CSV table of C-alpha atoms and ligand atoms in Angstrom, one decimal:
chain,number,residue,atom,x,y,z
A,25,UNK,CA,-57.3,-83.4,-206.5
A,26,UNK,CA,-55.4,-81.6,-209.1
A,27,UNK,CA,-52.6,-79.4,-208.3
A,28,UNK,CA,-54.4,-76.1,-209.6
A,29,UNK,CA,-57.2,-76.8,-207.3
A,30,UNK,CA,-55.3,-76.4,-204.2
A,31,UNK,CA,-56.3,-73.2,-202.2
A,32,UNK,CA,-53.2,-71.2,-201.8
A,33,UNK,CA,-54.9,-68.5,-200.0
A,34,UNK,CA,-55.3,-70.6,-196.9
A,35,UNK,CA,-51.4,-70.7,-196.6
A,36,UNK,CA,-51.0,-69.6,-192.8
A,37,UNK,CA,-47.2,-69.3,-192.2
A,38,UNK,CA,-45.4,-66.9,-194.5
A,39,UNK,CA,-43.3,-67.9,-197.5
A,40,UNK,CA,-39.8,-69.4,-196.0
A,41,UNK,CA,-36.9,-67.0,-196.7
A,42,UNK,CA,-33.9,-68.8,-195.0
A,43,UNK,CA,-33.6,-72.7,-194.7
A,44,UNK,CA,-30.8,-73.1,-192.0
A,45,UNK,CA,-29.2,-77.0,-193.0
A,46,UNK,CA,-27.7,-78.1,-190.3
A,47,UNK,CA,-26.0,-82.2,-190.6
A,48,UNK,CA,-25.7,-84.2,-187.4
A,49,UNK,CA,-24.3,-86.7,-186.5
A,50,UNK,CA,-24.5,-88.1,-182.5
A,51,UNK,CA,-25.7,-84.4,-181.7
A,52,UNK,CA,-28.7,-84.9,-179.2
A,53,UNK,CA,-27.5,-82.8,-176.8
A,54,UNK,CA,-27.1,-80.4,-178.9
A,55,UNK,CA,-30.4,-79.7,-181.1
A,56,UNK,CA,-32.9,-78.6,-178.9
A,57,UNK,CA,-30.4,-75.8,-177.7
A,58,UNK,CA,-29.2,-74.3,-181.5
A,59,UNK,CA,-33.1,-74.2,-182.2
A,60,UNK,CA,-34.0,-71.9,-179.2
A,61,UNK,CA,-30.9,-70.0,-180.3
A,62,UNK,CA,-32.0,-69.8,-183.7
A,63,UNK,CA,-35.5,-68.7,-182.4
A,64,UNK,CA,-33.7,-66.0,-180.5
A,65,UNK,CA,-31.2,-64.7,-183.0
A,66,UNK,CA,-33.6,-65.1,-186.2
A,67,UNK,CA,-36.5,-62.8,-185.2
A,68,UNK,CA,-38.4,-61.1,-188.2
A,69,UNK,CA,-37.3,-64.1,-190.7
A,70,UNK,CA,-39.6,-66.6,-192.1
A,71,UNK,CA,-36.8,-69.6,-191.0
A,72,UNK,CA,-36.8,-72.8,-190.9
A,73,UNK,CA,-34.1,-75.6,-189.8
A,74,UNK,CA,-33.5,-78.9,-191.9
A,75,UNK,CA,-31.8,-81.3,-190.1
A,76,UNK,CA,-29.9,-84.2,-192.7
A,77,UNK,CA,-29.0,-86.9,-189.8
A,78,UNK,CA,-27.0,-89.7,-190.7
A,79,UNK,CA,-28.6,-92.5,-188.8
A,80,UNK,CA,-27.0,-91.0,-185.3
A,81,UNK,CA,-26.8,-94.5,-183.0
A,82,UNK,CA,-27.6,-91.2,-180.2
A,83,UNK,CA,-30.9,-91.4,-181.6
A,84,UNK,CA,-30.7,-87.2,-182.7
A,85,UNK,CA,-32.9,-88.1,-185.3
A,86,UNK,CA,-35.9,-89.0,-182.7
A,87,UNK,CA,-35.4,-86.4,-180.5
A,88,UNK,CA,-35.7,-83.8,-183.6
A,89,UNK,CA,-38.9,-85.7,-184.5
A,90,UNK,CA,-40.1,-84.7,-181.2
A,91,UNK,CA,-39.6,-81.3,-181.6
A,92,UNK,CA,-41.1,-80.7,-185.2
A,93,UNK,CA,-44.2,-82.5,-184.2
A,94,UNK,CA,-45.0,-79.4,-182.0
A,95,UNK,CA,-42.8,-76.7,-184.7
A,96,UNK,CA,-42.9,-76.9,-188.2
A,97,UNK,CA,-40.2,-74.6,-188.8
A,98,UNK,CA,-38.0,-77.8,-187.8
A,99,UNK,CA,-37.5,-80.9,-190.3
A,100,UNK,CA,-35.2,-83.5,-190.1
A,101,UNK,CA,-33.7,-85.8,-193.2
A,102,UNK,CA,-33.0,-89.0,-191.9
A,103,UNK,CA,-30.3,-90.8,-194.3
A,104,UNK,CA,-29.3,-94.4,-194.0
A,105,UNK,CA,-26.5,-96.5,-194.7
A,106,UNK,CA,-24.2,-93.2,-195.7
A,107,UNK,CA,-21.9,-90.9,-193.7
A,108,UNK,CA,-20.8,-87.7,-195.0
A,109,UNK,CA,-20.7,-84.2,-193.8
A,110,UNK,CA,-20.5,-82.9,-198.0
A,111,UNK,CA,-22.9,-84.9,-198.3
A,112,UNK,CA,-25.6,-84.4,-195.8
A,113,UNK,CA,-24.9,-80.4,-196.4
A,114,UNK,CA,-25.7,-81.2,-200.0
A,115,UNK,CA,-28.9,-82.6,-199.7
A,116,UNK,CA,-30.4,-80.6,-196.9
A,117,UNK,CA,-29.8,-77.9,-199.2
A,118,UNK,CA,-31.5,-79.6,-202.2
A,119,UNK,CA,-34.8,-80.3,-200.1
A,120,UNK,CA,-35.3,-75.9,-199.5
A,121,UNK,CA,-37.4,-74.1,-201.0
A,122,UNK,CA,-36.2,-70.5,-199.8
A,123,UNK,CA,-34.3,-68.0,-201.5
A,124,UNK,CA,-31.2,-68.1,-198.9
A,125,UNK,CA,-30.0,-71.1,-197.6
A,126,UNK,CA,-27.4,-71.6,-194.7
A,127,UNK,CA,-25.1,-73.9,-193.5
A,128,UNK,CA,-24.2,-74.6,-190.1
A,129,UNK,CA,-22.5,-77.1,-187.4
A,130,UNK,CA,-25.1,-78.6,-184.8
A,131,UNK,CA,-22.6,-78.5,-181.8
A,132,UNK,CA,-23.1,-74.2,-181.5
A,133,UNK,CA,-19.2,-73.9,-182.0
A,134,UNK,CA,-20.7,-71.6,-185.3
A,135,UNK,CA,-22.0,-68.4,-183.7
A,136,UNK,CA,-25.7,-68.1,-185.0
A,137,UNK,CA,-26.0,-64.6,-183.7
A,138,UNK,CA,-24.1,-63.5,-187.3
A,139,UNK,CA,-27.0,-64.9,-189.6
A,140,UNK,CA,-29.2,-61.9,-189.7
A,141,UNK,CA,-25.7,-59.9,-190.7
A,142,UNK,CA,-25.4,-62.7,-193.2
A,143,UNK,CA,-28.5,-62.5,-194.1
A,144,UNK,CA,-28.6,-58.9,-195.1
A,145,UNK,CA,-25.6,-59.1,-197.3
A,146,UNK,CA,-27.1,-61.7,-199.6
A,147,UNK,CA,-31.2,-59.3,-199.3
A,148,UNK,CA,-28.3,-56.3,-200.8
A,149,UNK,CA,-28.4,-58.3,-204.2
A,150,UNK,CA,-24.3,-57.4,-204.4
A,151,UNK,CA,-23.3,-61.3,-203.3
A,152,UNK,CA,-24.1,-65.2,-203.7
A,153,UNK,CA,-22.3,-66.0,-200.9
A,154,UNK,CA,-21.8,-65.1,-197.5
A,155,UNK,CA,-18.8,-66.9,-195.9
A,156,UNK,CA,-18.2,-66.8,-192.0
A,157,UNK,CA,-14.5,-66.3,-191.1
A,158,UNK,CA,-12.8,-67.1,-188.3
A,159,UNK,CA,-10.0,-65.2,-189.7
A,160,UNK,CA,-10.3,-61.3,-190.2
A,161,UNK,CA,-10.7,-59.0,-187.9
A,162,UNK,CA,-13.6,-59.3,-185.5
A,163,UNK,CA,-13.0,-63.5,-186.1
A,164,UNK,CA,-11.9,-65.4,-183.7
A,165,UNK,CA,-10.7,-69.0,-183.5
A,166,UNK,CA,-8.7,-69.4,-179.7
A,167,UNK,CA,-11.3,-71.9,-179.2
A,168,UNK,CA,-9.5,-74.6,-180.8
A,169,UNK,CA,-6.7,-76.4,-179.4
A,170,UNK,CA,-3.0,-75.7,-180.0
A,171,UNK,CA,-2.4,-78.7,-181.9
A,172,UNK,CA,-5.8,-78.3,-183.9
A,173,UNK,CA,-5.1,-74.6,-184.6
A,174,UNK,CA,-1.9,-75.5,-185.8
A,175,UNK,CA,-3.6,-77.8,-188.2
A,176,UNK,CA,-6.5,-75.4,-189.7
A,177,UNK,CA,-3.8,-72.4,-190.2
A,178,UNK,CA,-1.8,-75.2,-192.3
A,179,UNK,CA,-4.4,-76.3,-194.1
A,180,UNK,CA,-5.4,-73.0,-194.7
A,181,UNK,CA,-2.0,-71.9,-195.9
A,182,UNK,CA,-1.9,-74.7,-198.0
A,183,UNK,CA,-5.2,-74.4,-200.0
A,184,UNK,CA,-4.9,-70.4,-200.7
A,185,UNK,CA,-1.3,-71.4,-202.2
A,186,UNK,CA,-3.2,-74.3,-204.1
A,187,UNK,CA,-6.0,-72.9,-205.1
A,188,UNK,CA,-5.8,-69.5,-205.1
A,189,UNK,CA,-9.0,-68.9,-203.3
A,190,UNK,CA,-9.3,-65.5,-201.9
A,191,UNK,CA,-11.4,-66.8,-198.6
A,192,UNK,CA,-9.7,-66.2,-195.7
A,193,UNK,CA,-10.8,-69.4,-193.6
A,194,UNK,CA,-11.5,-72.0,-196.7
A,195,UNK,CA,-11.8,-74.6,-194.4
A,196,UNK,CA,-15.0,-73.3,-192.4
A,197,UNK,CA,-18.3,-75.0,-192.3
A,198,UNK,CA,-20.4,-72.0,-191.4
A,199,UNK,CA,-21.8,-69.9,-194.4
A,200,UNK,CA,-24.8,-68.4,-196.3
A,201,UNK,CA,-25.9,-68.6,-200.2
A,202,UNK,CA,-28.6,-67.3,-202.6
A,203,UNK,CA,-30.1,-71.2,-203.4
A,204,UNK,CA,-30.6,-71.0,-207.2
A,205,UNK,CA,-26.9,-70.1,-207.0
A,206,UNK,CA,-26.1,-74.0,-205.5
A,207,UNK,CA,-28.7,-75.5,-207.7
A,208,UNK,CA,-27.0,-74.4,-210.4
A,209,UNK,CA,-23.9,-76.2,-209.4
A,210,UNK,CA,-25.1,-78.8,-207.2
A,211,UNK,CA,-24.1,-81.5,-209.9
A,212,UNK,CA,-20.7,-80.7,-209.8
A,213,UNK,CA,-20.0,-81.3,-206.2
A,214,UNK,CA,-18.3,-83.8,-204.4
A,215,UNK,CA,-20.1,-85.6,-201.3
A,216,UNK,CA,-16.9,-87.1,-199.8
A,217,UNK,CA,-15.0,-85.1,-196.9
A,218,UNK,CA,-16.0,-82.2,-194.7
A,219,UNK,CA,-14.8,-78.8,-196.8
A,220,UNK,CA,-18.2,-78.1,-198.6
A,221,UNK,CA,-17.5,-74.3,-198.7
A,222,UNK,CA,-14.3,-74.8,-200.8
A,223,UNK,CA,-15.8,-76.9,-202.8
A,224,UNK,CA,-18.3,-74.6,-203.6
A,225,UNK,CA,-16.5,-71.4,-203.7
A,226,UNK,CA,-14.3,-73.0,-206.5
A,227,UNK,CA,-16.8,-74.9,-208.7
A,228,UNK,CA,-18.1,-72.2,-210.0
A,229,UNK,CA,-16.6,-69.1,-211.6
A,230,UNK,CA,-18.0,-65.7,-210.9
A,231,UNK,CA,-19.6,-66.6,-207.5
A,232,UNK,CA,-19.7,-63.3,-205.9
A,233,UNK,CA,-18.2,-64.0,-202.6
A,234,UNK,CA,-18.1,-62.0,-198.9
A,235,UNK,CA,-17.3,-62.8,-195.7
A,236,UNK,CA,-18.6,-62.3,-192.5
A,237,UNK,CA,-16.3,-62.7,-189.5
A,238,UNK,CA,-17.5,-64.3,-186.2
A,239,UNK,CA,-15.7,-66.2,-183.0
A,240,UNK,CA,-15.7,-69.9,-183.1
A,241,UNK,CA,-16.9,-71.0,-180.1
A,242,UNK,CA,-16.4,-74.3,-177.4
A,243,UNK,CA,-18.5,-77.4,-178.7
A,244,UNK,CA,-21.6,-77.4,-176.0
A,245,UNK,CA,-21.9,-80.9,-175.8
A,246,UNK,CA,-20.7,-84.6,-177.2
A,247,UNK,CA,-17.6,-84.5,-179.4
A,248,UNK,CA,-16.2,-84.0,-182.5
A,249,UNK,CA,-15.8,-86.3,-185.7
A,250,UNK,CA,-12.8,-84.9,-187.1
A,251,UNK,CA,-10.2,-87.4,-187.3
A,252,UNK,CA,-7.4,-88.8,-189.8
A,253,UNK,CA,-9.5,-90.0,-192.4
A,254,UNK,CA,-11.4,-86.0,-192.4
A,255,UNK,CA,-7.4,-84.9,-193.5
A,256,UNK,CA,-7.5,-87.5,-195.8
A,257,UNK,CA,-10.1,-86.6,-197.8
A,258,UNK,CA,-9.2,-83.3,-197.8
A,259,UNK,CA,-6.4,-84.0,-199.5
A,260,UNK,CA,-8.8,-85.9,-202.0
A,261,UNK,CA,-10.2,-82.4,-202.5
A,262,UNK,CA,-7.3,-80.4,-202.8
A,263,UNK,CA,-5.6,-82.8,-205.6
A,264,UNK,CA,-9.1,-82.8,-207.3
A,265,UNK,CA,-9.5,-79.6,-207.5
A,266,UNK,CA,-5.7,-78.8,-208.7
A,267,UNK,CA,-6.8,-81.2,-211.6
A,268,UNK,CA,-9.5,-78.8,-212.6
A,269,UNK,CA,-12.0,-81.5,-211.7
A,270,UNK,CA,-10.5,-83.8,-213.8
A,271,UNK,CA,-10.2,-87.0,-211.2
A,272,UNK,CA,-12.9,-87.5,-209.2
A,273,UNK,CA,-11.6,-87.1,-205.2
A,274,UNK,CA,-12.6,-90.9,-204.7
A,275,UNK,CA,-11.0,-91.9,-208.0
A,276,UNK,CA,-7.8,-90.5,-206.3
A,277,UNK,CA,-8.6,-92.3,-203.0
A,278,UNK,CA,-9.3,-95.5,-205.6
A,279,UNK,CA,-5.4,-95.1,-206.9
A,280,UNK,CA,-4.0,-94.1,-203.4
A,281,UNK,CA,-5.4,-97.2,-202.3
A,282,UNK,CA,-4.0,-99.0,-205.1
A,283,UNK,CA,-0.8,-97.8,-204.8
A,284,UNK,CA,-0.5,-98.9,-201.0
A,285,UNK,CA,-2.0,-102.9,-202.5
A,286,UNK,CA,1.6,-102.9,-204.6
A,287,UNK,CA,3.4,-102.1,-201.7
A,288,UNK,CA,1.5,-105.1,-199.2
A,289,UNK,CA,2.1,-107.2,-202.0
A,290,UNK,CA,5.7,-106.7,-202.4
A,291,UNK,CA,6.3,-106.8,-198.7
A,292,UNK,CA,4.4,-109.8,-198.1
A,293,UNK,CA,6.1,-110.9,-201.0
A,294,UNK,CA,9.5,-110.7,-199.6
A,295,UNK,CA,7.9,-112.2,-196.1
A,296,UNK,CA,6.6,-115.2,-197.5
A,297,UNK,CA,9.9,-116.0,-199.3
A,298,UNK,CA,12.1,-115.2,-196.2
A,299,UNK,CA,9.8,-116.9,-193.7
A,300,UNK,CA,9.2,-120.2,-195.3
A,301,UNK,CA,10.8,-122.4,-198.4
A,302,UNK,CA,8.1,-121.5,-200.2
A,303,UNK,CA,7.8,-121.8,-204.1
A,304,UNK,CA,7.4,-118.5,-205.6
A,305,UNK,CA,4.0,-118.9,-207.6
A,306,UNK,CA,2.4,-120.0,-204.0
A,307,UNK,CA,4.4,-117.0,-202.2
A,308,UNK,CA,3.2,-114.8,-204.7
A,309,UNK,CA,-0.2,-116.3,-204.2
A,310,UNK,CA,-0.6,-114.9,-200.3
A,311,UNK,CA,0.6,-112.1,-201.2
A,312,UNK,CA,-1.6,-110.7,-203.9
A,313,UNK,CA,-4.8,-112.1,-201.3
A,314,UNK,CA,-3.2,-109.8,-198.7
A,315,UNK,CA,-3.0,-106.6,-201.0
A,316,UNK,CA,-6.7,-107.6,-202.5
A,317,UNK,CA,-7.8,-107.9,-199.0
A,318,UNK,CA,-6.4,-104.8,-197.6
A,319,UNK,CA,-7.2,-102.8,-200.9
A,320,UNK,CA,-11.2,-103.9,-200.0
A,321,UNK,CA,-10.7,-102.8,-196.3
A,322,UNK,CA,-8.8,-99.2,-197.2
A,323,UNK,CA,-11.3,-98.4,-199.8
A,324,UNK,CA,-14.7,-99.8,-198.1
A,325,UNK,CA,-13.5,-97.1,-195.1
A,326,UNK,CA,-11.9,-94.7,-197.2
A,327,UNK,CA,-12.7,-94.4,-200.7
A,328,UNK,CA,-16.5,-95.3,-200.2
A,329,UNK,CA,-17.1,-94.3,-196.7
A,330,UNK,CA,-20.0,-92.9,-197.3
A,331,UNK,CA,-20.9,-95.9,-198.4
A,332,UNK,CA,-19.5,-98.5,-196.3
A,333,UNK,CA,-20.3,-101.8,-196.5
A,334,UNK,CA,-21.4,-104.5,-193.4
A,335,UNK,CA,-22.3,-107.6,-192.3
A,336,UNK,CA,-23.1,-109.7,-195.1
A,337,UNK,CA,-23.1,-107.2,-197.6
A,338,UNK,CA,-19.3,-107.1,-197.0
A,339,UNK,CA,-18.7,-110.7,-197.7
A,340,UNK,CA,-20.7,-110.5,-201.1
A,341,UNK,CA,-18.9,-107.0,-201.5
A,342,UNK,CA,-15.2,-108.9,-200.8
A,343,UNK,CA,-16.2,-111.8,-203.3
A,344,UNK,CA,-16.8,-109.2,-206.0
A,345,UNK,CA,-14.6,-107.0,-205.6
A,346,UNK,CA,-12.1,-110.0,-205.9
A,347,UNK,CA,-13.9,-111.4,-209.2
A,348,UNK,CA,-13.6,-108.0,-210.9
A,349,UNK,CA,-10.1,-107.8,-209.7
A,350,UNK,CA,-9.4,-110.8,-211.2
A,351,UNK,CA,-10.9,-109.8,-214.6
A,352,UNK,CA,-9.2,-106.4,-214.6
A,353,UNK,CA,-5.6,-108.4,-214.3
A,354,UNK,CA,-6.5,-110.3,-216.9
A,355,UNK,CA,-7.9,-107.6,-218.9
A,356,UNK,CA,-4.4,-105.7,-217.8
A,357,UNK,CA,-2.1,-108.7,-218.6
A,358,UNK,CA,-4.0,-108.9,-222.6
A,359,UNK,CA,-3.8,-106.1,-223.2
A,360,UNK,CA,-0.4,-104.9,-222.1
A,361,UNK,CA,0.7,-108.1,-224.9
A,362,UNK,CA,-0.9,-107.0,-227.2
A,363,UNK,CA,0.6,-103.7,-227.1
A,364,UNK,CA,4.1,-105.2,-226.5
A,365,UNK,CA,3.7,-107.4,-229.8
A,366,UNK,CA,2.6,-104.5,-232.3
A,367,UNK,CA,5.4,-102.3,-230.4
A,368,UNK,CA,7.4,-103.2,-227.9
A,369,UNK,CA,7.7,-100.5,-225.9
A,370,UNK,CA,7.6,-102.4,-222.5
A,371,UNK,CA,7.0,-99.4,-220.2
A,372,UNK,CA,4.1,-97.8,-222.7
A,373,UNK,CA,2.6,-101.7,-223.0
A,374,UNK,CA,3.2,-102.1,-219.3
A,375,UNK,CA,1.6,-98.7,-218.6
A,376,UNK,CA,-1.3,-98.7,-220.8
A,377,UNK,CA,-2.5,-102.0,-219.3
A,378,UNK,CA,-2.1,-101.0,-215.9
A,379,UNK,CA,-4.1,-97.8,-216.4
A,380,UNK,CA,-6.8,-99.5,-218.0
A,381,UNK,CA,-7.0,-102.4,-215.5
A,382,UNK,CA,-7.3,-99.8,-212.2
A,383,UNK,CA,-10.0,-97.8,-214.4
A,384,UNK,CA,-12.0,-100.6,-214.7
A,385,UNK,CA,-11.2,-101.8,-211.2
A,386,UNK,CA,-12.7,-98.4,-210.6
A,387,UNK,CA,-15.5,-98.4,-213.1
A,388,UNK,CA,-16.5,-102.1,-211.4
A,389,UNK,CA,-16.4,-100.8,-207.6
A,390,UNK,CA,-18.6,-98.0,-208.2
A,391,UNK,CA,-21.0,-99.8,-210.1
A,392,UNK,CA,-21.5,-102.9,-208.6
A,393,UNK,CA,-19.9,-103.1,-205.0
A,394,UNK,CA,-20.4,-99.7,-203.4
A,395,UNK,CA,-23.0,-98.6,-206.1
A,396,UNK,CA,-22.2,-94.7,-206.0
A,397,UNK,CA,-23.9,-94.5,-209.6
B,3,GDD,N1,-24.9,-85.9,-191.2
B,3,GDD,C1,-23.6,-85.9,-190.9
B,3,GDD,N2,-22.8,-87.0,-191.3
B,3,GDD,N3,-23.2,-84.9,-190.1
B,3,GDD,C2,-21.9,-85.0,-189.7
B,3,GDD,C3,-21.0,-86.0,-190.1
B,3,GDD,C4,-21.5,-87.1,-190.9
B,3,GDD,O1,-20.9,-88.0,-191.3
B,3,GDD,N4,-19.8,-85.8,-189.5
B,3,GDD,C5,-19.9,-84.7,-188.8
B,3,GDD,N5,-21.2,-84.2,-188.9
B,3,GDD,C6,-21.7,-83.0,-188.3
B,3,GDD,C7,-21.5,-82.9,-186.8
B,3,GDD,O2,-22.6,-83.5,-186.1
B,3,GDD,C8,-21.5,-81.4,-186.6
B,3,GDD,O3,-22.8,-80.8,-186.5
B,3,GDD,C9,-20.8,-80.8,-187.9
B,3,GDD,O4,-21.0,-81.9,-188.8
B,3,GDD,C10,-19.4,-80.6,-187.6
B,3,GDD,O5,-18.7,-81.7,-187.1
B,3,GDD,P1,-17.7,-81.5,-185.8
B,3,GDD,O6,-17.4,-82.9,-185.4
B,3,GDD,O7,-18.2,-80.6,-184.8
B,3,GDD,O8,-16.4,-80.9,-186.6
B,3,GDD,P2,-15.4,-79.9,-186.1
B,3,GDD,O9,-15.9,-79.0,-185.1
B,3,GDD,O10,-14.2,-80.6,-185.7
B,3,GDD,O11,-15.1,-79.0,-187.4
B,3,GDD,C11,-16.2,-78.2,-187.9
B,3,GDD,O12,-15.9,-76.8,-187.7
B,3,GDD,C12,-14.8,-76.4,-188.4
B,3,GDD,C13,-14.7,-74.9,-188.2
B,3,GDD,O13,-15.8,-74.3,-188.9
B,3,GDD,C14,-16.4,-78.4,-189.4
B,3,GDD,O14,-17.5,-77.7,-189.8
B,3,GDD,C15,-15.2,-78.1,-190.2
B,3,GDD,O15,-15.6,-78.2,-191.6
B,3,GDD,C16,-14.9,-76.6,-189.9
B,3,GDD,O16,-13.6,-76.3,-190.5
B,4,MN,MN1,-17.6,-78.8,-184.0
């Protein structure tokens, strides 16, 4: 059959005008309960809800299969072998086809009652995007705990002074957008880390902005995946960002990382010659295996989380990531001669080699061990 061929009139459901992405993770309990909401609240809009699950070991995924079998207004992406809020929120928004497109969390701590508000902001034409706020009047955010609220008012402190954003809670997960606005920058964004509204309210100049403020609510069931290493890459973000886009936030994790290797291998270093009579070439030896192996470990859960790699795949990922380390010190060490012989300059030789040894440590890793390109 050829595509002009196909009968358009027989279309039943109306054309889609808001696709609500929603990424899960260990959020069966959860589900069934935002989509009755989002029935409720959403009344009068050709919706639908796109799931992007990352593999949940809750089994989410299957019990949102259930539910679409019986309502097609419900779809749900099931990714493998990658973690990512970013990057879950990215995709789901990729797959729509409407004109609006929403983000929001799965646990109903985002209150979905403000959507049609939302809605009508971006239906006026004046905005791109709608984002909710937990801090303006008629926002709320007592739901968090003391410590927790402590840490989003820093954070948000932090990235207005940094980036000079105007939105008044950059660090929320809950907004609305016209969709050809993120398609148009969709290729610019970064799927590492949890802040994918201040990502996209500063890639792209000229995004007409608003807010909407609503009260952040208690999670209704399971638990929540912020942790450590969600600060971490935040900071990944933030320090991308102040370099204009420049580094790449895993580059930055890639040279963190690297910068933590030089300190194992010092300290182990200075171990190994304390502990034992050891001759220094063999001391020296252990040590640089310690910083290689801990460099693999920080950046196979760090730097390429969302790629992370197991089982065997870890073993052939160790071996090669120690092969192209190998080749990048040697490539380091050549070239940081050369430079010395033609000008000896010791710190420019010295930091010309090292930058291009970590750049092709970096080029290496992405390629060929966590294969991000
Ligand atoms: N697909 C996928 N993959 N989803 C994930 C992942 C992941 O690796 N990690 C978390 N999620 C999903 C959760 O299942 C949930 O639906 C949503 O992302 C938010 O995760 P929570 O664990 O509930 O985070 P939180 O409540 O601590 O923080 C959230 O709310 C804050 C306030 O709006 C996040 O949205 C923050 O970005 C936000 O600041
Ligand atoms: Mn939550």
């Amino acid at each position: 059959m050829t595509i002009a061929s196909i009968d358009t009139t027989a279309r039943v459901s109306p054309e889609t005008v808001l696709s609500v992405v929603i990424p899960t993770y260990n959020e069966r309990g959860n589900v069934a309960e935002l989509i009755r909401r989002l029935d409720r609240t959403l009344t009068g809009v050709a919706w639908e809800a796109i799931f992007v699950d990352d593999n949940s070991p809750d089994g989410t995924a299957d019990a949102l299969k259930a539910i679409s079998r019986s309502d097609p207004r419900v779809r749900c992406i099931r990714r493998v072998g990658r973690r990512g809020l970013a990057g879950a929120c990215i995709e789901g928004i990729l797959s729509s086809s409407a004109a609006y497109v929403a983000v929001m969390d799965a646990d109903l701590q985002h209150d979905e009652t403000v959507l049609p508000a939302m809605l009508a902001k971006l239906q006026s034409g004046q905005f791109d995007l709608v984002a909710a706020t937990r801090y303006v009047d008629g926002g709320d955010a007592s739901s968090f705990s003391a410590s927790r609220g402590k840490i989003s008012r820093l954070a948000t402190k932090i990235t207005q002074r940094v980036l000079g954003t105007e939105l008044s809670d950059p660090m929320s997960g809950f907004f609305m957008m016209r969709r050809a606005s993120f398609d148009e920058m969709a290729p610019r964004l970064s799927p590492v880390g949890f802040k994918i509204l201040l990502d996209i309210a500063t890639a792209s100049e000229g995004l007409r902005i608003t807010e909407q403020a609503y009260s952040f609510g208690e999670r209704f069931d399971g638990e929540s995946k912020f942790s450590m290493q969600v600060g971490l890459e935040f900071l990944g973000l933030l320090l991308s960002k102040l370099s204009n886009g420049l580094l790449d936030p895993r580059f930055i994790f890639f040279a963190i990382v690297g910068a933590t290797g030089i300190a194992v291998n010092l300290l182990v270093l200075n171990l190994a010659l304390i502990a034992w009579p050891l001759s220094f070439q063999f001391a020296k030896t252990i040590a640089t295996g310690f910083a290689m192996t801990s460099n693999f470990i920080l950046n196979n859960s760090l730097t390429y989380r969302d790629r992370r790699l197991k089982g065997l795949g870890l073993l052939r990922g160790f071996i090669g990531f120690c092969l192209f380390g190998a080749i990048g010190a040697f490539t380091d060490i050549g070239l940081a001669n050369q430079l010395y012989a033609h000008h000896e300059l010791w710190w420019v030789a010295g930091l010309a080699g090292s930058i291009v040894g970590v750049l092709w440590n970096y080029a290496m890793s992405s390629m060929f061990i966590w294969r991000t390109r």
